[in-house]
Coordinates of C-alpha atoms and ligand atoms in Angstrom, one line a residue:
M113 CA -48.1 -19.3 -1.0
R114 CA -44.6 -18.3 0.1
V115 CA -44.3 -18.2 3.8
V116 CA -41.5 -17.9 6.4
L117 CA -41.9 -19.5 9.8
L118 CA -39.9 -17.6 12.4
G119 CA -39.3 -18.8 16.0
A120 CA -36.6 -19.5 18.5
P121 CA -34.9 -22.8 18.4
G122 CA -37.3 -25.3 19.9
S123 CA -40.4 -23.2 19.2
G124 CA -41.8 -26.0 17.1
K125 CA -41.4 -24.3 13.7
G126 CA -40.0 -27.5 12.2
T127 CA -43.1 -29.5 13.3
Q128 CA -45.5 -26.8 12.1
A129 CA -43.7 -26.4 8.8
K130 CA -44.2 -30.1 8.1
I131 CA -47.9 -29.9 8.8
L132 CA -48.5 -26.8 6.7
A133 CA -46.4 -28.2 3.8
K134 CA -48.6 -31.3 3.7
Q135 CA -51.8 -29.3 4.1
Y136 CA -51.1 -26.8 1.4
G137 CA -48.9 -28.9 -0.9
M138 CA -46.1 -26.5 -0.5
M139 CA -42.4 -27.3 -0.5
L140 CA -40.7 -27.3 2.9
I141 CA -37.3 -25.6 3.0
S142 CA -35.5 -25.9 6.3
I143 CA -32.1 -24.1 6.2
G144 CA -31.0 -26.1 9.2
D145 CA -31.8 -29.4 7.4
L146 CA -30.1 -28.1 4.2
L147 CA -27.0 -27.2 6.3
R148 CA -27.0 -30.6 8.1
A149 CA -27.3 -32.4 4.7
A150 CA -24.4 -30.3 3.3
V151 CA -22.3 -31.1 6.4
A152 CA -23.1 -34.9 6.1
D153 CA -22.2 -34.7 2.4
A154 CA -19.0 -32.9 3.3
S155 CA -19.6 -30.5 0.4
I156 CA -17.6 -27.3 0.2
L157 CA -20.3 -25.3 1.8
G158 CA -20.9 -28.0 4.4
K159 CA -17.3 -28.0 5.4
Q160 CA -17.4 -24.3 5.9
A161 CA -20.6 -24.5 7.9
K162 CA -19.6 -27.4 10.2
P163 CA -17.6 -25.6 12.9
Y164 CA -20.2 -22.9 13.3
M165 CA -23.1 -25.4 13.6
E166 CA -21.2 -27.5 16.2
S167 CA -20.8 -24.5 18.5
G168 CA -24.3 -23.1 17.9
Q169 CA -23.0 -20.0 16.1
M170 CA -24.5 -18.5 13.0
V171 CA -23.0 -19.9 9.7
P172 CA -21.6 -17.0 7.6
D173 CA -24.2 -15.4 5.3
E174 CA -22.4 -16.3 2.0
V175 CA -22.5 -20.0 2.9
V176 CA -26.2 -20.0 3.9
L177 CA -27.2 -17.7 0.9
G178 CA -25.2 -20.0 -1.4
L179 CA -27.2 -23.0 -0.2
L180 CA -30.6 -21.2 -0.5
R181 CA -29.9 -19.9 -4.0
E182 CA -28.7 -23.3 -5.2
Y183 CA -31.8 -24.9 -3.7
L184 CA -34.3 -22.4 -5.2
H185 CA -32.5 -22.6 -8.6
V186 CA -32.7 -26.4 -8.7
E187 CA -36.1 -27.0 -7.1
K188 CA -38.0 -24.0 -8.5
P189 CA -40.9 -24.1 -5.9
E190 CA -43.5 -22.6 -8.1
S191 CA -46.4 -23.9 -6.0
G192 CA -45.0 -22.0 -3.0
F193 CA -42.9 -22.9 0.0
I194 CA -42.6 -22.8 3.8
L195 CA -39.2 -21.6 4.8
T196 CA -37.8 -22.2 8.3
G197 CA -34.5 -21.2 9.8
F198 CA -34.1 -18.3 7.4
P199 CA -33.8 -15.3 7.7
R200 CA -32.2 -15.0 11.1
H201 CA -31.3 -11.3 10.9
I202 CA -32.2 -8.2 9.0
A203 CA -29.5 -8.5 6.4
Q204 CA -30.7 -12.0 5.5
G205 CA -34.3 -10.7 5.4
E206 CA -33.3 -8.1 2.8
E207 CA -31.3 -10.7 0.8
L208 CA -34.4 -13.0 0.8
D209 CA -36.6 -10.2 -0.4
T210 CA -34.1 -9.4 -3.2
I211 CA -33.8 -13.1 -4.3
L212 CA -37.6 -13.6 -4.3
N213 CA -38.4 -10.4 -6.0
D214 CA -35.9 -11.2 -8.7
L215 CA -37.7 -14.5 -9.2
S216 CA -41.1 -12.6 -9.2
Q217 CA -42.1 -14.7 -6.2
P218 CA -42.4 -12.2 -3.3
L219 CA -43.1 -13.4 0.2
H220 CA -46.7 -13.5 1.3
G221 CA -46.1 -13.5 5.0
V222 CA -44.1 -14.4 8.1
M223 CA -45.5 -16.5 10.9
H224 CA -43.8 -15.9 14.2
I225 CA -44.3 -18.9 16.7
D226 CA -43.8 -17.4 20.1
V227 CA -42.7 -19.6 23.0
G228 CA -41.2 -18.6 26.4
V229 CA -37.6 -19.3 27.3
D230 CA -38.2 -22.0 30.0
A231 CA -40.4 -24.0 27.7
L232 CA -37.8 -23.6 24.9
I233 CA -35.0 -25.0 27.1
Q234 CA -37.2 -28.0 28.2
R235 CA -38.1 -28.8 24.6
L236 CA -34.6 -28.5 23.3
T237 CA -32.9 -30.6 26.0
G238 CA -35.5 -33.3 25.6
R239 CA -35.8 -33.3 21.8
Q240 CA -35.4 -36.7 20.0
T241 CA -35.7 -37.5 16.3
C242 CA -36.2 -40.8 14.5
R243 CA -33.2 -41.6 12.4
S244 CA -35.4 -43.5 9.9
C245 CA -38.6 -41.5 9.4
G246 CA -37.8 -38.2 11.1
Q247 CA -40.7 -38.4 13.6
M248 CA -40.0 -36.0 16.5
Y249 CA -40.4 -36.8 20.2
N250 CA -39.6 -35.1 23.5
L251 CA -38.3 -36.8 26.6
Y252 CA -40.4 -34.5 28.8
T253 CA -43.5 -33.5 26.9
A254 CA -44.0 -36.2 24.2
P255 CA -41.9 -39.3 24.9
S256 CA -41.8 -42.3 22.6
K257 CA -43.7 -45.3 24.2
L258 CA -40.7 -47.5 23.1
F259 CA -38.3 -45.2 25.0
D260 CA -35.3 -45.1 22.6
R261 CA -37.2 -46.4 19.5
C262 CA -39.7 -44.8 17.2
D263 CA -43.3 -45.6 17.9
Q264 CA -44.1 -45.5 14.2
C265 CA -41.3 -47.3 12.5
G266 CA -39.2 -48.8 15.3
G267 CA -36.2 -46.7 14.1
D268 CA -33.4 -45.5 16.4
L269 CA -34.1 -42.2 18.2
R270 CA -31.3 -39.7 18.3
Q271 CA -30.6 -36.3 19.9
R272 CA -29.1 -33.5 17.8
T273 CA -25.4 -32.8 18.6
D274 CA -26.2 -29.1 19.0
D275 CA -29.1 -29.9 21.5
N276 CA -26.8 -29.7 24.6
E277 CA -27.2 -27.0 27.3
E278 CA -24.2 -24.9 26.4
T279 CA -25.0 -24.7 22.7
I280 CA -28.7 -24.2 23.4
G281 CA -27.9 -21.1 25.5
N282 CA -25.8 -19.8 22.7
R283 CA -28.6 -20.3 20.1
L284 CA -31.2 -18.7 22.3
R285 CA -29.0 -15.7 22.8
V286 CA -28.3 -15.3 19.1
F287 CA -32.1 -15.5 18.5
E288 CA -32.8 -12.9 21.1
G289 CA -30.1 -10.6 20.0
I290 CA -30.2 -10.6 16.2
T291 CA -33.4 -12.4 15.0
T292 CA -36.0 -10.5 17.0
P293 CA -35.4 -7.2 15.0
L294 CA -36.8 -9.1 12.0
F295 CA -40.3 -8.9 13.6
D296 CA -40.2 -5.1 13.2
Y297 CA -38.8 -5.5 9.6
Y298 CA -41.8 -7.6 8.5
D299 CA -44.3 -5.7 10.6
K300 CA -43.5 -2.6 8.6
Q301 CA -44.3 -4.6 5.4
S302 CA -47.6 -5.7 7.1
K303 CA -46.5 -9.3 6.7
L304 CA -45.9 -10.4 10.3
R305 CA -48.4 -12.6 12.2
T306 CA -47.6 -13.8 15.7
I307 CA -49.0 -17.2 17.0
Q308 CA -48.6 -18.5 20.5
G309 CA -46.6 -21.7 20.2
V310 CA -47.6 -23.4 23.4
G311 CA -50.3 -26.1 23.6
E312 CA -51.5 -28.8 21.3
I313 CA -49.6 -29.1 18.0
N314 CA -52.8 -29.3 16.0
D315 CA -54.3 -26.2 17.8
I316 CA -51.1 -24.3 17.0
A317 CA -51.3 -25.4 13.3
A318 CA -55.0 -24.3 13.2
A319 CA -54.0 -20.9 14.6
I320 CA -51.3 -20.6 11.9
E321 CA -53.8 -21.5 9.1
K322 CA -56.2 -18.9 10.4
E323 CA -53.4 -16.3 10.2
L324 CA -52.3 -17.4 6.7
K325 CA -55.8 -16.5 5.4
T326 CA -55.2 -12.8 6.4
L327 CA -52.0 -12.5 4.3
P328 CA -52.1 -10.5 1.0
S329 CA -53.2 -12.2 -2.2
E330 CA -50.8 -13.1 -5.0
E331 CA -52.4 -10.4 -7.3
S332 CA -51.8 -7.6 -4.8
L333 CA -48.2 -8.8 -4.3
Q334 CA -47.5 -8.9 -8.0
A335 CA -49.1 -5.4 -8.4
E336 CA -46.9 -4.1 -5.6
L337 CA -43.9 -5.7 -7.2
A338 CA -44.8 -4.1 -10.6
E339 CA -45.1 -0.8 -8.9
L340 CA -41.7 -1.3 -7.2
R341 CA -40.1 -2.2 -10.6
K342 CA -41.6 0.9 -12.2
N343 CA -39.7 3.0 -9.7
D344 CA -36.6 0.8 -10.2
I345 CA -33.7 2.9 -11.0
T346 CA -31.8 1.7 -14.1
F347 CA -28.0 1.5 -14.1
D348 CA -27.8 4.4 -16.5
D349 CA -30.1 6.5 -14.3
L350 CA -27.9 5.6 -11.3
E351 CA -24.7 6.5 -13.2
R352 CA -26.2 9.8 -14.3
M353 CA -27.4 10.6 -10.8
V354 CA -24.0 9.7 -9.3
L355 CA -22.3 11.8 -12.0
E356 CA -24.6 14.8 -11.3
S357 CA -24.1 14.6 -7.6
V358 CA -20.4 14.3 -8.0
Q359 CA -20.3 17.3 -10.3
S360 CA -22.5 19.3 -8.0
A361 CA -20.3 18.3 -5.0
L362 CA -17.2 19.2 -7.0
G363 CA -18.7 22.6 -7.9
K364 CA -19.5 23.2 -4.3
V365 CA -16.0 22.2 -3.2
N366 CA -14.6 24.4 -5.9
K367 CA -16.6 27.5 -4.8
E368 CA -16.4 26.9 -1.1
V369 CA -13.0 25.5 -0.7
I370 CA -10.7 25.7 -3.7
E371 CA -11.5 29.3 -4.8
P372 CA -11.1 30.8 -1.3
A373 CA -8.0 28.7 -0.8
D374 CA -6.6 30.0 -4.1
K375 CA -7.3 33.6 -3.1
A376 CA -5.7 33.1 0.3
L377 CA -2.7 31.5 -1.4
K378 CA -2.3 34.4 -3.8
K379 CA -2.5 36.9 -0.9
A380 CA 0.0 34.9 1.1
E381 CA 2.3 34.7 -1.9
K382 CA 2.1 38.5 -2.3
A383 CA 2.9 39.1 1.4
V384 CA 5.8 36.7 1.2
L385 CA 7.2 38.4 -1.9
K386 CA 6.9 41.8 -0.2
E387 CA 8.6 40.5 2.9
A388 CA 11.4 38.9 0.8
K389 CA 11.9 42.2 -1.1
S390 CA 12.2 44.2 2.1
I391 CA 14.6 41.6 3.6
K392 CA 16.6 41.8 0.4
K393 CA 16.8 45.6 0.6
K394 CA 17.9 45.5 4.2
V395 CA 20.4 42.8 3.5
T396 CA 21.8 44.7 0.5
K397 CA 22.2 47.8 2.6
A398 CA 23.9 46.0 5.4
A399 CA 26.1 44.2 2.9
K400 CA 27.1 47.5 1.2
K401 CA 28.0 49.0 4.6
E402 CA 30.0 45.9 5.4
A403 CA 31.8 46.0 2.1
K404 CA 32.7 49.7 2.6
V405 CA 34.2 48.9 6.0
L406 CA 36.1 45.9 4.6
K407 CA 37.4 48.0 1.6
K408 CA 38.6 50.7 4.0
E409 CA 40.3 48.1 6.2
A410 CA 41.9 46.5 3.1
K411 CA 43.2 49.9 2.0
S412 CA 44.8 50.5 5.4
I413 CA 46.3 47.0 5.5
K414 CA 47.7 47.5 2.0
K415 CA 49.2 50.9 3.0
K416 CA 50.8 49.3 6.1
V417 CA 52.1 46.3 4.0
T418 CA 53.5 48.6 1.3
K419 CA 55.3 50.7 4.0
V420 CA 56.8 47.6 5.6
A421 CA 57.7 46.2 2.2
K422 CA 59.5 49.4 1.1
K423 CA 61.5 49.5 4.3
E424 CA 62.4 45.8 3.8
A425 CA 63.4 46.5 0.2
K426 CA 65.7 49.4 1.3
V427 CA 67.5 47.2 3.8
L428 CA 67.9 44.5 1.2
K429 CA 69.2 46.9 -1.4
K430 CA 71.8 48.2 1.1
E431 CA 72.8 44.7 1.9
A432 CA 73.1 43.8 -1.8
K433 CA 75.3 46.9 -2.4
A434 CA 77.6 45.8 0.5
I435 CA 77.8 42.3 -0.8
T436 CA 78.5 43.5 -4.4
K437 CA 81.3 45.7 -3.1
K438 CA 82.9 42.9 -1.2
V439 CA 82.6 40.5 -4.1
T440 CA 84.1 43.1 -6.5
K441 CA 87.1 43.6 -4.2
V442 CA 87.7 39.9 -3.9
A443 CA 87.3 39.5 -7.6
K444 CA 89.8 42.3 -8.4
K445 CA 92.4 40.8 -6.1
E446 CA 91.9 37.4 -7.6
A447 CA 92.2 38.9 -11.1
K448 CA 95.4 40.6 -10.2
A449 CA 96.9 37.4 -8.9
I450 CA 95.8 35.5 -12.0
K451 CA 97.3 38.2 -14.2
K452 CA 100.6 38.0 -12.3
T453 CA 100.7 34.2 -12.7
V454 CA 99.9 34.3 -16.3
K455 CA 102.5 37.0 -17.0
K456 CA 105.1 34.9 -15.3
A457 CA 104.1 31.8 -17.2
V458 CA 104.4 33.7 -20.5
K459 CA 107.8 35.0 -19.6
D460 CA 109.0 31.4 -18.8
I461 CA 107.7 30.1 -22.1
K462 CA 109.3 32.8 -24.1
K463 CA 112.6 32.1 -22.4
K464 CA 112.4 28.4 -23.1
V465 CA 111.5 29.1 -26.8
T466 CA 114.6 31.4 -27.2
K467 CA 116.8 28.9 -25.7
A468 CA 115.6 26.2 -28.0
T469 CA 116.0 28.4 -31.1
A470 CA 119.6 29.1 -30.2
K471 CA 120.5 25.4 -30.1
K472 CA 119.0 24.7 -33.5
K473 CA 120.9 27.5 -35.5
P474 CA 124.5 25.9 -36.2
V475 CA 122.9 22.8 -37.9
A476 CA 120.9 25.1 -40.2
K477 CA 124.0 27.1 -41.0
K478 CA 125.9 23.9 -41.9
A479 CA 123.1 22.8 -44.2
A480 CA 122.9 26.1 -46.0
T481 CA 126.8 26.1 -46.6
K482 CA 126.5 22.5 -48.0
K483 CA 123.7 23.7 -50.3
K484 CA 125.8 26.6 -51.5
V485 CA 128.9 24.4 -52.3
A486 CA 126.7 22.0 -54.2
K487 CA 125.2 24.8 -56.3
K488 CA 128.7 26.2 -57.1
K489 CA 129.9 22.7 -58.2
A490 CA 126.9 22.4 -60.5
V491 CA 127.6 25.7 -62.1
T492 CA 131.2 24.9 -62.7
K493 CA 130.3 21.5 -64.2
K494 CA 127.8 23.2 -66.6
K495 CA 130.4 25.7 -67.7
T496 CA 133.0 22.9 -68.4
T497 CA 130.5 20.9 -70.5
K498 CA 129.7 24.0 -72.6
K499 CA 133.5 24.7 -73.4
K500 CA 133.9 21.2 -74.6
Ligands
AMP72 P1 -31.7 -25.0 13.2 O1 -31.9 -26.4 12.8 O2 -32.6 -24.1 12.5 O3 -31.8 -24.9 14.7 O4 -30.2 -24.6 12.8 C1 -29.0 -25.3 13.2 C2 -27.8 -24.5 13.0 O5 -27.6 -24.2 11.7 C3 -27.7 -23.2 13.7 O6 -27.3 -23.3 15.1 C4 -26.8 -22.4 12.9 O7 -25.5 -22.8 13.2 C5 -27.1 -22.9 11.5 N1 -28.1 -22.0 10.9 C6 -29.4 -22.4 10.6 N2 -30.0 -21.4 10.0 C7 -29.1 -20.4 9.8 C8 -29.1 -19.1 9.2 N3 -30.2 -18.6 8.6 N4 -28.0 -18.4 9.2 C9 -26.9 -18.8 9.8 N5 -26.8 -20.0 10.4 C10 -27.9 -20.8 10.4

């Protein structure tokens, strides 16, 4: 049989779990013990769990689930188990169902041990455990006869570090706030049984055993599981369903959003184009008008400028004529003076040349006479020679 014992801290679920495990030969799985062992071993999960446990807070799900999966994988409790300290909230309850269904070992039932808050506080603050054999005592309700030693083995008794008033308050609040909704969760599966947890330990155990007999049989659980698996959706089914729903959603979005938006866009586009055309027309008209005015203005400016320019040109022409006249007069006067100077210079040169020529003449005459005499002498000589 696979059973969960649910109860607030101090409800006695640990004690009852031990009795039941012995009675039915079932494995006892206490998540609190598994966590404490992991902390003592300083394993990776233990190191992560330590600060939460010390302050009475819930250890993160991935750590607790990691420990439970590891335990179930190694121990394989085929003859059933009693689980305490897990689940503590709905999400853990769902995870547990998944893990156990995957192992084809669904839960038979959940025993809720109900104890009032005052009794819980008294039990927790007085709780003592033997370090050697694990025997439990309570300073107020079931003290050891040897005070701080175990009656059975003489071992040292110790109080849990998280059994102090502040941490206890925290743990009880956590239970009230997040664990109690699990009663509803299991009640809906018809697996919840509630037992009053106050009174003699053996009487409580007997009440639990009585309730265990009302839980569903293994056969009915397996049949239920088989039915559940029949309705299991395969990954391909899921993929097809998702695809279909996405396609249908897309079709709907297309019809209801995209198509109307497209239509509105086209209409708006048309209106904008029309507006732009009309603006262009108006602007062109205004521009043409403006151009006409400008052209007219330019023409008038050109006319004015031409008139001024012509007037200016006339004045300049007159001025140029006057300057030319003056320059011509000066030039003529200058030319006359130059001509006079040149004429005089020529006259002087001529005079000088004539004078020079007159001085050279007697010498030339003398030379010519000399030449004549020589010629005559030569002729006479020639004639004499011939007569001889
Ligand atoms: P317990 O021995 O069941 O009272 O648990 C001792 C401490 O272990 C708790 O105060 C939590 O810090 C932690 N713990 C035990 N069980 C769980 C759980 N199912 N989920 C998270 N934390 C847990």
